[in-house]
Short mmCIF file of N, CA, C and O (backbone and C1' of nucleotides) in Angstrom, two decimals:
data_model
loop_
_atom_site.label_atom_id
_atom_site.label_comp_id
_atom_site.label_asym_id
_atom_site.label_seq_id
_atom_site.Cartn_x
_atom_site.Cartn_y
_atom_site.Cartn_z
N UNK A 142 0.81 -1.20 0.00
CA UNK A 142 0.00 0.00 0.00
C UNK A 142 0.84 1.24 0.00
O UNK A 142 1.77 1.38 0.76
N UNK A 143 0.48 2.16 -0.83
CA UNK A 143 1.20 3.42 -1.00
C UNK A 143 0.77 4.44 0.03
O UNK A 143 -0.31 4.32 0.60
N UNK A 144 1.64 5.41 0.28
CA UNK A 144 1.27 6.48 1.22
C UNK A 144 0.05 7.21 0.69
O UNK A 144 -0.12 7.33 -0.52
N UNK A 145 -0.80 7.67 1.63
CA UNK A 145 -2.02 8.38 1.23
C UNK A 145 -1.66 9.66 0.48
O UNK A 145 -0.65 10.28 0.79
N UNK A 146 -2.49 10.04 -0.46
CA UNK A 146 -2.27 11.30 -1.16
C UNK A 146 -2.65 12.41 -0.18
O UNK A 146 -3.22 12.15 0.88
N UNK A 147 -2.33 13.64 -0.56
CA UNK A 147 -2.64 14.74 0.35
C UNK A 147 -4.14 14.87 0.53
O UNK A 147 -4.63 15.15 1.62
N UNK A 148 -4.86 14.68 -0.55
CA UNK A 148 -6.32 14.77 -0.47
C UNK A 148 -6.87 13.74 0.51
O UNK A 148 -7.67 14.06 1.38
N UNK A 149 -6.40 12.52 0.40
CA UNK A 149 -6.88 11.46 1.29
C UNK A 149 -6.55 11.79 2.74
O UNK A 149 -7.37 11.57 3.64
N UNK A 150 -5.37 12.31 2.98
CA UNK A 150 -4.98 12.67 4.34
C UNK A 150 -5.93 13.69 4.93
O UNK A 150 -6.30 13.61 6.10
N UNK A 151 -6.33 14.64 4.09
CA UNK A 151 -7.25 15.66 4.60
C UNK A 151 -8.59 15.04 4.94
O UNK A 151 -9.23 15.37 5.94
N UNK A 152 -9.04 14.10 4.11
CA UNK A 152 -10.30 13.43 4.38
C UNK A 152 -10.22 12.65 5.69
O UNK A 152 -11.10 12.78 6.55
N UNK A 153 -9.16 11.87 5.86
CA UNK A 153 -9.02 11.07 7.07
C UNK A 153 -8.94 11.95 8.32
O UNK A 153 -9.51 11.64 9.35
N UNK A 154 -8.21 13.06 8.20
CA UNK A 154 -8.09 13.96 9.36
C UNK A 154 -9.46 14.52 9.72
O UNK A 154 -9.82 14.60 10.90
N UNK A 155 -10.22 14.90 8.71
CA UNK A 155 -11.54 15.48 8.96
C UNK A 155 -12.47 14.46 9.61
O UNK A 155 -13.15 14.75 10.60
N UNK A 156 -12.47 13.26 9.07
CA UNK A 156 -13.35 12.22 9.60
C UNK A 156 -12.98 11.86 11.03
O UNK A 156 -13.84 11.54 11.85
N UNK A 157 -11.70 11.93 11.34
CA UNK A 157 -11.24 11.59 12.68
C UNK A 157 -11.79 12.55 13.72
O UNK A 157 -11.80 12.25 14.91
N UNK A 158 -12.25 13.73 13.27
CA UNK A 158 -12.79 14.72 14.22
C UNK A 158 -14.22 14.44 14.61
O UNK A 158 -14.77 15.10 15.49
N UNK A 159 -14.86 13.47 13.95
CA UNK A 159 -16.26 13.17 14.29
C UNK A 159 -16.28 12.35 15.57
O UNK A 159 -15.73 11.26 15.61
N UNK A 160 -16.90 12.89 16.63
CA UNK A 160 -16.95 12.18 17.91
C UNK A 160 -17.89 10.98 17.85
O UNK A 160 -18.76 10.93 16.98
N UNK A 161 -17.71 10.05 18.77
CA UNK A 161 -18.59 8.87 18.84
C UNK A 161 -20.03 9.31 19.04
O UNK A 161 -20.29 10.35 19.65
N UNK A 162 -20.94 8.53 18.52
CA UNK A 162 -22.38 8.77 18.60
C UNK A 162 -22.81 10.00 17.79
O UNK A 162 -23.91 10.49 17.96
N UNK A 163 -21.92 10.49 16.94
CA UNK A 163 -22.33 11.55 16.01
C UNK A 163 -21.98 11.07 14.62
O UNK A 163 -21.10 10.23 14.45
N UNK A 164 -22.61 11.62 13.61
CA UNK A 164 -22.30 11.27 12.23
C UNK A 164 -22.26 12.52 11.36
O UNK A 164 -22.79 13.56 11.75
N UNK A 165 -21.59 12.42 10.23
CA UNK A 165 -21.55 13.53 9.28
C UNK A 165 -21.83 12.97 7.89
O UNK A 165 -21.65 11.77 7.66
N UNK A 166 -22.28 13.82 6.98
CA UNK A 166 -22.55 13.35 5.63
C UNK A 166 -21.28 13.51 4.78
O UNK A 166 -20.38 14.28 5.13
N UNK A 167 -21.24 12.81 3.68
CA UNK A 167 -20.10 12.93 2.77
C UNK A 167 -19.99 14.39 2.33
O UNK A 167 -18.90 14.93 2.19
N UNK A 168 -21.13 15.02 2.12
CA UNK A 168 -21.13 16.41 1.69
C UNK A 168 -20.52 17.33 2.74
O UNK A 168 -19.78 18.25 2.41
N UNK A 169 -20.84 17.08 3.99
CA UNK A 169 -20.27 17.90 5.07
C UNK A 169 -18.76 17.77 5.11
O UNK A 169 -18.05 18.76 5.17
N UNK A 170 -18.29 16.54 5.06
CA UNK A 170 -16.85 16.31 5.09
C UNK A 170 -16.20 17.03 3.91
O UNK A 170 -15.17 17.69 4.05
N UNK A 171 -16.83 16.91 2.76
CA UNK A 171 -16.29 17.57 1.56
C UNK A 171 -16.19 19.07 1.80
O UNK A 171 -15.18 19.71 1.48
N UNK A 172 -17.23 19.61 2.42
CA UNK A 172 -17.26 21.04 2.67
C UNK A 172 -16.16 21.45 3.64
O UNK A 172 -15.49 22.45 3.45
N UNK A 173 -15.95 20.64 4.67
CA UNK A 173 -14.92 20.94 5.67
C UNK A 173 -13.55 21.07 5.04
O UNK A 173 -12.75 21.90 5.44
N UNK A 174 -13.26 20.19 4.09
CA UNK A 174 -11.93 20.21 3.49
C UNK A 174 -11.88 20.99 2.19
O UNK A 174 -10.89 20.98 1.48
N UNK A 175 -12.99 21.70 1.90
CA UNK A 175 -13.00 22.55 0.71
C UNK A 175 -12.98 21.78 -0.59
O UNK A 175 -12.33 22.18 -1.54
N UNK A 176 -13.75 20.69 -0.61
CA UNK A 176 -13.85 19.92 -1.84
C UNK A 176 -15.27 20.01 -2.37
O UNK A 176 -16.23 19.89 -1.61
N UNK A 177 -15.43 20.24 -3.64
CA UNK A 177 -16.76 20.40 -4.23
C UNK A 177 -17.44 19.10 -4.60
O UNK A 177 -18.53 19.12 -5.14
N UNK A 178 -16.80 18.00 -4.29
CA UNK A 178 -17.42 16.73 -4.68
C UNK A 178 -17.44 15.70 -3.58
O UNK A 178 -16.42 15.12 -3.22
N UNK A 179 -18.63 15.46 -3.02
CA UNK A 179 -18.80 14.44 -1.97
C UNK A 179 -18.36 13.08 -2.49
O UNK A 179 -17.94 12.22 -1.73
N UNK A 180 -18.44 12.93 -3.78
CA UNK A 180 -18.08 11.66 -4.39
C UNK A 180 -16.60 11.37 -4.19
O UNK A 180 -16.20 10.23 -3.99
N UNK A 181 -15.80 12.41 -4.27
CA UNK A 181 -14.35 12.25 -4.09
C UNK A 181 -14.08 11.79 -2.66
O UNK A 181 -13.17 10.98 -2.41
N UNK A 182 -14.87 12.30 -1.71
CA UNK A 182 -14.71 11.89 -0.31
C UNK A 182 -15.03 10.41 -0.16
O UNK A 182 -14.30 9.67 0.49
N UNK A 183 -16.12 10.01 -0.80
CA UNK A 183 -16.49 8.60 -0.76
C UNK A 183 -15.36 7.74 -1.31
O UNK A 183 -15.04 6.69 -0.77
N UNK A 184 -14.75 8.23 -2.36
CA UNK A 184 -13.64 7.48 -2.97
C UNK A 184 -12.50 7.31 -2.00
O UNK A 184 -11.93 6.23 -1.88
N UNK A 185 -12.18 8.36 -1.27
CA UNK A 185 -11.07 8.30 -0.31
C UNK A 185 -11.40 7.32 0.82
O UNK A 185 -10.57 6.52 1.23
N UNK A 186 -12.63 7.37 1.33
CA UNK A 186 -13.02 6.48 2.42
C UNK A 186 -13.07 5.04 1.96
O UNK A 186 -12.76 4.12 2.70
N UNK A 187 -13.45 4.87 0.71
CA UNK A 187 -13.53 3.53 0.16
C UNK A 187 -12.15 2.88 0.19
O UNK A 187 -12.01 1.68 0.39
N UNK A 188 -11.12 3.70 0.00
CA UNK A 188 -9.75 3.19 0.01
C UNK A 188 -9.09 3.39 1.36
O UNK A 188 -7.87 3.34 1.45
N UNK A 189 -9.87 3.67 2.38
CA UNK A 189 -9.34 3.92 3.71
C UNK A 189 -8.50 2.78 4.26
O UNK A 189 -9.02 1.72 4.58
N UNK A 190 -7.19 2.99 4.38
CA UNK A 190 -6.28 1.96 4.87
C UNK A 190 -6.28 1.86 6.39
O UNK A 190 -5.79 0.89 6.95
N UNK A 191 -6.80 2.85 7.08
CA UNK A 191 -6.83 2.86 8.55
C UNK A 191 -8.23 2.51 9.04
O UNK A 191 -8.93 3.37 9.57
N UNK A 192 -8.62 1.27 8.86
CA UNK A 192 -10.00 0.87 9.18
C UNK A 192 -10.58 1.40 10.48
O UNK A 192 -11.49 2.22 10.43
N UNK A 193 -10.10 1.00 11.67
CA UNK A 193 -10.77 1.45 12.89
C UNK A 193 -10.33 2.84 13.34
O UNK A 193 -11.10 3.57 13.92
N UNK A 194 -9.07 3.21 13.04
CA UNK A 194 -8.56 4.51 13.50
C UNK A 194 -9.38 5.65 12.94
O UNK A 194 -9.78 6.56 13.66
N UNK A 195 -9.61 5.60 11.64
CA UNK A 195 -10.47 6.61 11.03
C UNK A 195 -11.89 6.07 11.04
O UNK A 195 -12.18 5.09 10.38
N UNK A 196 -12.76 6.71 11.83
CA UNK A 196 -14.14 6.23 12.00
C UNK A 196 -15.01 6.45 10.77
O UNK A 196 -15.95 7.24 10.80
N UNK A 197 -14.70 5.77 9.70
CA UNK A 197 -15.44 5.99 8.45
C UNK A 197 -16.89 5.53 8.57
O UNK A 197 -17.71 5.87 7.72
N UNK A 198 -17.21 4.78 9.62
CA UNK A 198 -18.60 4.33 9.77
C UNK A 198 -19.48 5.48 10.24
O UNK A 198 -20.69 5.37 10.25
N UNK A 199 -18.86 6.60 10.62
CA UNK A 199 -19.67 7.75 11.06
C UNK A 199 -19.97 8.69 9.91
O UNK A 199 -20.42 9.82 10.12
N UNK A 200 -19.69 8.27 8.72
CA UNK A 200 -19.99 9.10 7.55
C UNK A 200 -21.13 8.45 6.78
O UNK A 200 -21.06 7.29 6.39
N UNK A 201 -22.21 9.21 6.60
CA UNK A 201 -23.41 8.68 5.95
C UNK A 201 -23.84 9.57 4.79
O UNK A 201 -23.26 10.63 4.56
N UNK A 202 -24.86 9.15 4.09
CA UNK A 202 -25.34 9.93 2.95
C UNK A 202 -26.13 11.14 3.38
O UNK A 202 -26.54 11.25 4.54
N UNK A 203 -26.37 12.06 2.46
CA UNK A 203 -27.11 13.29 2.77
C UNK A 203 -28.54 12.96 3.17
O UNK A 203 -29.19 13.73 3.87
N UNK A 204 -29.03 11.82 2.75
CA UNK A 204 -30.39 11.40 3.11
C UNK A 204 -30.38 10.69 4.46
O UNK A 204 -31.37 10.12 4.87
N UNK A 205 -29.22 10.68 5.09
CA UNK A 205 -29.03 10.08 6.41
C UNK A 205 -29.17 8.56 6.38
O UNK A 205 -29.45 7.94 7.41
N UNK A 206 -28.98 7.97 5.22
CA UNK A 206 -28.99 6.52 5.13
C UNK A 206 -27.56 6.06 4.88
O UNK A 206 -26.77 6.80 4.29
N UNK A 207 -27.27 4.82 5.29
CA UNK A 207 -25.92 4.31 5.12
C UNK A 207 -25.66 4.03 3.64
O UNK A 207 -26.51 3.53 2.93
N UNK A 208 -24.50 4.39 3.19
CA UNK A 208 -24.16 4.21 1.77
C UNK A 208 -23.21 3.05 1.54
O UNK A 208 -23.44 2.22 0.68
N UNK A 209 -22.15 2.98 2.31
CA UNK A 209 -21.21 1.88 2.09
C UNK A 209 -20.33 1.67 3.30
O UNK A 209 -20.28 2.51 4.20
N UNK A 210 -19.65 0.55 3.32
CA UNK A 210 -18.76 0.26 4.44
C UNK A 210 -17.79 -0.84 4.04
O UNK A 210 -18.15 -1.74 3.28
N UNK A 211 -16.57 -0.75 4.57
CA UNK A 211 -15.58 -1.79 4.31
C UNK A 211 -15.39 -2.04 2.82
O UNK A 211 -15.41 -3.17 2.36
N UNK A 212 -15.29 -0.96 2.07
CA UNK A 212 -15.00 -1.09 0.65
C UNK A 212 -16.14 -1.47 -0.25
O UNK A 212 -15.98 -1.57 -1.45
N UNK A 213 -17.32 -1.66 0.32
CA UNK A 213 -18.42 -2.01 -0.55
C UNK A 213 -19.73 -1.42 -0.08
O UNK A 213 -19.83 -0.86 1.00
N UNK A 214 -20.74 -1.52 -0.93
CA UNK A 214 -22.05 -0.98 -0.59
C UNK A 214 -23.05 -2.11 -0.40
O UNK A 214 -24.25 -1.89 -0.41
N UNK A 215 -22.54 -3.32 -0.26
CA UNK A 215 -23.41 -4.48 -0.09
C UNK A 215 -24.21 -4.43 1.21
O UNK A 215 -23.81 -3.77 2.16
N UNK A 216 -25.34 -5.09 1.23
CA UNK A 216 -26.20 -5.07 2.40
C UNK A 216 -25.52 -5.67 3.62
O UNK A 216 -25.75 -5.24 4.74
N UNK A 217 -24.66 -6.66 3.39
CA UNK A 217 -23.96 -7.29 4.51
C UNK A 217 -23.07 -6.27 5.21
O UNK A 217 -23.11 -6.13 6.43
N UNK A 218 -22.30 -5.55 4.42
CA UNK A 218 -21.40 -4.54 4.98
C UNK A 218 -22.21 -3.44 5.66
O UNK A 218 -21.87 -2.99 6.76
N UNK A 219 -23.29 -3.02 5.01
CA UNK A 219 -24.10 -1.95 5.57
C UNK A 219 -24.70 -2.37 6.90
O UNK A 219 -24.84 -1.56 7.82
N UNK A 220 -25.06 -3.64 7.01
CA UNK A 220 -25.65 -4.12 8.25
C UNK A 220 -24.61 -4.07 9.38
O UNK A 220 -24.92 -3.69 10.50
N UNK A 221 -23.37 -4.42 9.04
CA UNK A 221 -22.32 -4.34 10.07
C UNK A 221 -22.13 -2.89 10.50
O UNK A 221 -21.97 -2.58 11.68
N UNK A 222 -22.14 -2.00 9.50
CA UNK A 222 -21.96 -0.58 9.79
C UNK A 222 -23.07 -0.09 10.71
O UNK A 222 -22.84 0.63 11.67
N UNK A 223 -24.27 -0.54 10.42
CA UNK A 223 -25.42 -0.13 11.23
C UNK A 223 -25.29 -0.60 12.68
O UNK A 223 -25.48 0.17 13.62
N UNK A 224 -24.92 -1.85 12.84
CA UNK A 224 -24.77 -2.36 14.22
C UNK A 224 -23.67 -1.63 14.97
O UNK A 224 -23.79 -1.36 16.16
N UNK A 225 -22.61 -1.31 14.22
CA UNK A 225 -21.50 -0.58 14.83
C UNK A 225 -21.99 0.76 15.36
O UNK A 225 -21.69 1.15 16.49
N UNK A 226 -22.75 1.47 14.55
CA UNK A 226 -23.28 2.77 14.96
C UNK A 226 -24.24 2.63 16.12
O UNK A 226 -24.21 3.41 17.07
N UNK A 227 -25.09 1.62 16.06
CA UNK A 227 -26.05 1.42 17.14
C UNK A 227 -25.33 1.16 18.46
O UNK A 227 -25.76 1.61 19.51
N UNK A 228 -24.23 0.44 18.39
CA UNK A 228 -23.47 0.14 19.61
C UNK A 228 -22.84 1.40 20.17
O UNK A 228 -22.44 1.45 21.33
N UNK A 229 -22.75 2.44 19.33
CA UNK A 229 -22.21 3.72 19.81
C UNK A 229 -23.32 4.62 20.32
O UNK A 229 -23.08 5.73 20.75
N UNK A 230 -24.55 4.16 20.17
CA UNK A 230 -25.66 4.96 20.66
C UNK A 230 -26.40 5.74 19.60
O UNK A 230 -27.22 6.59 19.90
N UNK A 231 -26.11 5.44 18.34
CA UNK A 231 -26.80 6.13 17.25
C UNK A 231 -28.13 5.44 16.98
O UNK A 231 -28.18 4.21 16.85
N UNK A 232 -29.20 6.23 16.91
CA UNK A 232 -30.53 5.66 16.70
C UNK A 232 -30.99 5.80 15.25
O UNK A 232 -30.71 6.80 14.59
N UNK A 233 -31.69 4.77 14.79
CA UNK A 233 -32.24 4.79 13.43
C UNK A 233 -33.76 4.83 13.51
O UNK A 233 -34.35 4.29 14.43
N UNK A 234 -34.39 5.45 12.53
CA UNK A 234 -35.85 5.42 12.51
C UNK A 234 -36.28 4.16 11.75
O UNK A 234 -35.46 3.41 11.25
N UNK A 235 -37.57 3.94 11.63
CA UNK A 235 -38.03 2.72 10.99
C UNK A 235 -37.87 2.73 9.47
O UNK A 235 -38.37 1.87 8.78
N UNK A 236 -37.15 3.73 8.95
CA UNK A 236 -36.88 3.78 7.51
C UNK A 236 -35.38 3.60 7.27
O UNK A 236 -34.90 3.83 6.16
N UNK A 237 -34.65 3.23 8.32
CA UNK A 237 -33.22 3.04 8.17
C UNK A 237 -32.45 4.34 8.10
O UNK A 237 -31.30 4.38 7.69
N UNK A 238 -33.09 5.43 8.49
CA UNK A 238 -32.40 6.71 8.47
C UNK A 238 -31.95 7.07 9.88
O UNK A 238 -32.63 6.79 10.86
N UNK A 239 -30.79 7.73 9.94
CA UNK A 239 -30.26 8.11 11.23
C UNK A 239 -31.02 9.30 11.79
O UNK A 239 -31.38 10.22 11.04
N UNK A 240 -31.29 9.27 13.08
CA UNK A 240 -32.03 10.37 13.69
C UNK A 240 -31.24 11.67 13.56
O UNK A 240 -30.02 11.69 13.72
N UNK A 241 -31.96 12.74 13.27
CA UNK A 241 -31.32 14.03 13.00
C UNK A 241 -30.43 14.52 14.13
O UNK A 241 -29.42 15.19 13.89
N UNK A 242 -30.76 14.19 15.35
CA UNK A 242 -29.98 14.67 16.50
C UNK A 242 -28.52 14.24 16.45
O UNK A 242 -27.67 14.89 17.05
N UNK A 243 -28.23 13.18 15.73
CA UNK A 243 -26.86 12.67 15.69
C UNK A 243 -26.00 13.36 14.64
O UNK A 243 -24.79 13.20 14.63
N UNK A 244 -26.63 14.12 13.76
CA UNK A 244 -25.87 14.81 12.71
C UNK A 244 -24.96 15.88 13.27
O UNK A 244 -25.30 16.57 14.24
N UNK A 245 -23.80 16.05 12.65
CA UNK A 245 -22.88 17.10 13.05
C UNK A 245 -23.49 18.45 12.67
O UNK A 245 -24.21 18.54 11.70
N UNK A 246 -23.19 19.50 13.42
CA UNK A 246 -23.70 20.85 13.17
C UNK A 246 -23.30 21.34 11.77
O UNK A 246 -22.26 20.96 11.30
P DA B 241 -0.88 17.21 -19.81
"O5'" DA B 241 -1.41 15.98 -20.73
"C5'" DA B 241 -0.99 15.92 -22.07
"C4'" DA B 241 -1.85 14.95 -22.81
"C3'" DA B 241 -3.33 15.13 -22.53
"O3'" DA B 241 -4.08 14.87 -23.71
"C1'" DA B 241 -2.65 12.97 -21.85
P DA B 242 -5.68 14.76 -23.69
"O5'" DA B 242 -5.86 13.18 -23.50
"C5'" DA B 242 -5.62 12.30 -24.58
"C4'" DA B 242 -6.62 11.17 -24.53
"C3'" DA B 242 -8.07 11.63 -24.32
"O3'" DA B 242 -8.92 10.75 -25.02
"C1'" DA B 242 -7.35 10.43 -22.42
P DC B 243 -10.50 10.74 -24.78
"O5'" DC B 243 -10.66 9.63 -23.66
"C5'" DC B 243 -9.97 8.41 -23.76
"C4'" DC B 243 -10.54 7.41 -22.78
"C3'" DC B 243 -12.02 7.62 -22.45
"O3'" DC B 243 -12.64 6.37 -22.29
"C1'" DC B 243 -10.76 7.80 -20.47
P DC B 244 -14.20 6.23 -21.99
"O5'" DC B 244 -14.14 5.51 -20.58
"C5'" DC B 244 -13.35 4.36 -20.42
"C4'" DC B 244 -13.32 3.95 -18.96
"C3'" DC B 244 -14.70 3.88 -18.32
"O3'" DC B 244 -14.80 2.67 -17.58
"C1'" DC B 244 -13.27 5.25 -17.03
P DT B 245 -16.22 2.17 -17.01
"O5'" DT B 245 -16.02 2.51 -15.48
"C5'" DT B 245 -14.98 1.86 -14.76
"C4'" DT B 245 -14.94 2.44 -13.36
"C3'" DT B 245 -16.31 2.54 -12.68
"O3'" DT B 245 -16.26 1.79 -11.48
"C1'" DT B 245 -15.05 4.55 -12.42
P DG B 246 -17.44 1.10 -10.83
"O5'" DG B 246 -17.29 1.90 -9.53
"C5'" DG B 246 -18.18 2.70 -8.89
"C4'" DG B 246 -17.41 3.37 -7.78
"C3'" DG B 246 -18.35 3.98 -6.76
"O3'" DG B 246 -17.81 3.90 -5.45
"C1'" DG B 246 -17.13 5.68 -7.92
P DA B 247 -17.94 2.48 -4.65
"O5'" DA B 247 -18.65 2.90 -3.32
"C5'" DA B 247 -20.05 2.84 -3.15
"C4'" DA B 247 -20.42 3.82 -2.06
"C3'" DA B 247 -19.82 5.19 -2.27
"O3'" DA B 247 -20.78 6.18 -1.95
"C1'" DA B 247 -19.15 4.32 -0.16
P DC B 248 -21.58 6.86 -3.15
"O5'" DC B 248 -21.97 8.26 -2.52
"C5'" DC B 248 -21.06 8.98 -1.71
"C4'" DC B 248 -21.36 10.47 -1.78
"C3'" DC B 248 -22.77 10.81 -1.33
"O3'" DC B 248 -22.75 12.04 -0.61
"C1'" DC B 248 -22.46 11.48 -3.57
P DG B 249 -24.12 12.64 -0.03
"O5'" DG B 249 -24.68 13.51 -1.23
"C5'" DG B 249 -23.87 14.56 -1.72
"C4'" DG B 249 -24.70 15.48 -2.58
"C3'" DG B 249 -26.14 15.64 -2.09
"O3'" DG B 249 -26.58 16.95 -2.38
"C1'" DG B 249 -26.14 14.70 -4.24
P DG B 250 -27.87 17.53 -1.66
"O5'" DG B 250 -28.58 18.39 -2.81
"C5'" DG B 250 -27.78 19.10 -3.75
"C4'" DG B 250 -28.49 19.04 -5.08
"C3'" DG B 250 -29.99 19.26 -4.93
"O3'" DG B 250 -30.42 20.15 -5.93
"C1'" DG B 250 -29.59 17.30 -6.14
P DA B 251 -32.00 20.67 -5.87
"O5'" DA B 251 -32.41 20.48 -7.41
"C5'" DA B 251 -31.41 20.50 -8.41
"C4'" DA B 251 -32.01 19.96 -9.70
"C3'" DA B 251 -33.52 20.19 -9.78
"O3'" DA B 251 -33.89 20.52 -11.11
"C1'" DA B 251 -33.04 17.86 -9.87
P DC B 252 -35.43 21.03 -11.40
"O5'" DC B 252 -36.00 19.84 -12.29
"C5'" DC B 252 -35.10 19.02 -13.01
"C4'" DC B 252 -35.82 17.75 -13.50
"C3'" DC B 252 -37.34 17.87 -13.53
"O3'" DC B 252 -37.81 17.28 -14.70
"C1'" DC B 252 -36.72 15.97 -12.32
P DA B 253 -39.37 17.46 -15.23
"O5'" DA B 253 -39.78 15.95 -15.55
"C5'" DA B 253 -38.95 15.13 -16.38
"C4'" DA B 253 -39.48 13.70 -16.36
"C3'" DA B 253 -41.00 13.63 -16.46
"O3'" DA B 253 -41.38 12.46 -17.17
"C1'" DA B 253 -40.31 12.67 -14.42
P DC C 152 -40.71 9.31 1.06
"O5'" DC C 152 -40.81 8.19 -0.08
"C5'" DC C 152 -41.56 7.03 0.23
"C4'" DC C 152 -41.97 6.34 -1.04
"C3'" DC C 152 -40.81 6.03 -1.96
"O3'" DC C 152 -40.29 4.77 -1.64
"C1'" DC C 152 -42.62 7.01 -3.19
P DT C 153 -38.78 4.38 -2.09
"O5'" DT C 153 -38.85 4.23 -3.68
"C5'" DT C 153 -39.61 3.17 -4.25
"C4'" DT C 153 -39.52 3.30 -5.77
"C3'" DT C 153 -38.08 3.13 -6.26
"O3'" DT C 153 -38.00 2.07 -7.21
"C1'" DT C 153 -39.07 5.13 -7.14
P DG C 154 -36.46 1.69 -7.71
"O5'" DG C 154 -36.29 2.53 -9.06
"C5'" DG C 154 -37.26 2.41 -10.08
"C4'" DG C 154 -36.90 3.34 -11.24
"C3'" DG C 154 -35.44 3.21 -11.67
"O3'" DG C 154 -35.34 3.26 -13.09
"C1'" DG C 154 -35.91 5.46 -11.06
P DT C 155 -33.92 2.99 -13.82
"O5'" DT C 155 -33.57 4.37 -14.56
"C5'" DT C 155 -34.27 5.51 -14.22
"C4'" DT C 155 -33.98 6.63 -15.22
"C3'" DT C 155 -32.58 6.62 -15.84
"O3'" DT C 155 -32.62 7.30 -17.07
"C1'" DT C 155 -32.77 8.39 -14.27
P DC C 156 -31.31 7.48 -18.01
"O5'" DC C 156 -30.86 8.98 -17.76
"C5'" DC C 156 -31.81 9.91 -17.26
"C4'" DC C 156 -31.17 11.28 -17.15
"C3'" DC C 156 -29.74 11.37 -17.69
"O3'" DC C 156 -29.51 12.67 -18.17
"C1'" DC C 156 -29.70 11.78 -15.40
P DC C 157 -28.44 12.88 -19.41
"O5'" DC C 157 -27.58 14.11 -18.87
"C5'" DC C 157 -26.85 13.92 -17.72
"C4'" DC C 157 -26.75 15.19 -16.92
"C3'" DC C 157 -25.30 15.66 -16.88
"O3'" DC C 157 -25.25 17.06 -16.75
"C1'" DC C 157 -25.97 14.91 -14.74
P DG C 158 -23.84 17.71 -17.26
"O5'" DG C 158 -23.19 18.19 -15.88
"C5'" DG C 158 -23.86 19.17 -15.10
"C4'" DG C 158 -23.19 19.29 -13.75
"C3'" DG C 158 -21.66 19.42 -13.86
"O3'" DG C 158 -21.23 20.43 -12.96
"C1'" DG C 158 -22.22 17.58 -12.50
P DC C 159 -19.69 20.85 -13.05
"O5'" DC C 159 -19.04 20.07 -11.81
"C5'" DC C 159 -19.51 20.32 -10.50
"C4'" DC C 159 -19.01 19.25 -9.55
"C3'" DC C 159 -17.50 19.01 -9.67
"O3'" DC C 159 -16.83 19.74 -8.67
"C1'" DC C 159 -18.75 16.95 -9.51
P DC C 160 -15.36 20.31 -9.03
"O5'" DC C 160 -14.41 19.15 -8.50
"C5'" DC C 160 -14.60 18.61 -7.22
"C4'" DC C 160 -13.72 17.38 -7.05
"C3'" DC C 160 -12.35 17.52 -7.70
"O3'" DC C 160 -11.41 16.84 -6.90
"C1'" DC C 160 -13.40 15.63 -8.51
P DA C 161 -9.86 17.19 -6.96
"O5'" DA C 161 -9.22 15.81 -6.49
"C5'" DA C 161 -9.76 15.22 -5.33
"C4'" DA C 161 -9.53 13.72 -5.35
"C3'" DA C 161 -8.13 13.32 -5.75
"O3'" DA C 161 -7.73 12.23 -4.95
"C1'" DA C 161 -9.68 12.35 -7.25
P DG C 162 -6.22 11.79 -4.90
"O5'" DG C 162 -6.28 10.28 -5.36
"C5'" DG C 162 -7.38 9.88 -6.15
"C4'" DG C 162 -7.39 8.41 -6.37
"C3'" DG C 162 -6.04 7.81 -6.76
"O3'" DG C 162 -6.06 6.42 -6.45
"C1'" DG C 162 -7.42 7.97 -8.67
P DG C 163 -4.74 5.54 -6.71
"O5'" DG C 163 -5.17 4.67 -7.97
"C5'" DG C 163 -6.41 3.96 -7.95
"C4'" DG C 163 -6.66 3.28 -9.27
"C3'" DG C 163 -5.41 2.63 -9.88
"O3'" DG C 163 -5.81 1.40 -10.48
"C1'" DG C 163 -6.29 4.22 -11.38
P DT C 164 -4.63 0.41 -11.10
"O5'" DT C 164 -4.28 1.16 -12.43
"C5'" DT C 164 -3.97 0.42 -13.57
"C4'" DT C 164 -5.14 0.41 -14.54
"C3'" DT C 164 -4.72 0.00 -15.94
"O3'" DT C 164 -5.76 -0.69 -16.60
"C1'" DT C 164 -5.45 2.27 -15.96
#
DNA sequence: AACCTGACGGACA
DNA sequence: CTGTCCGCCAGGT
C-alpha cells in the first residue's frame, strides 16, 4: 500500500474529528476540506487503509442513510456498519435513516 | 494525456 | 414514493 495522497490525508483527518455517537454526511466532510465533490470523499473512504482509527462508519449519505462500508455498498457490509453505529448509541428510525440529532452541526 | 469509475447529491419525471 | 440523469473531482489504468 502506498502512502495516502494529500487529499486522502485531509479526508481522514476530517473524519477523525467526528466524535462517537455523532455522524456527518459525505457532503459535510467535503465542505470541511474545501472539496466540491462528496463523491471524491467517498472514494477516499472507500480506500481507507486505517480501518478502525479513522471512523469511516460515522460518515453517511445526505439522506441520512448508510451508503457503504468496508470497501463495498453491499447489504452485509451496511448491516455491520449499522450495528457498529447502534453500539455507539446512534438511533435509526423505521426507515433506516439516522435520527437528526446525531448529525454534526 | 485520455478515459473510465465511484461508499455522492440534487433535480426531475 | 421510485428510477434516471448529470455535475462533480480524485485515482487508477
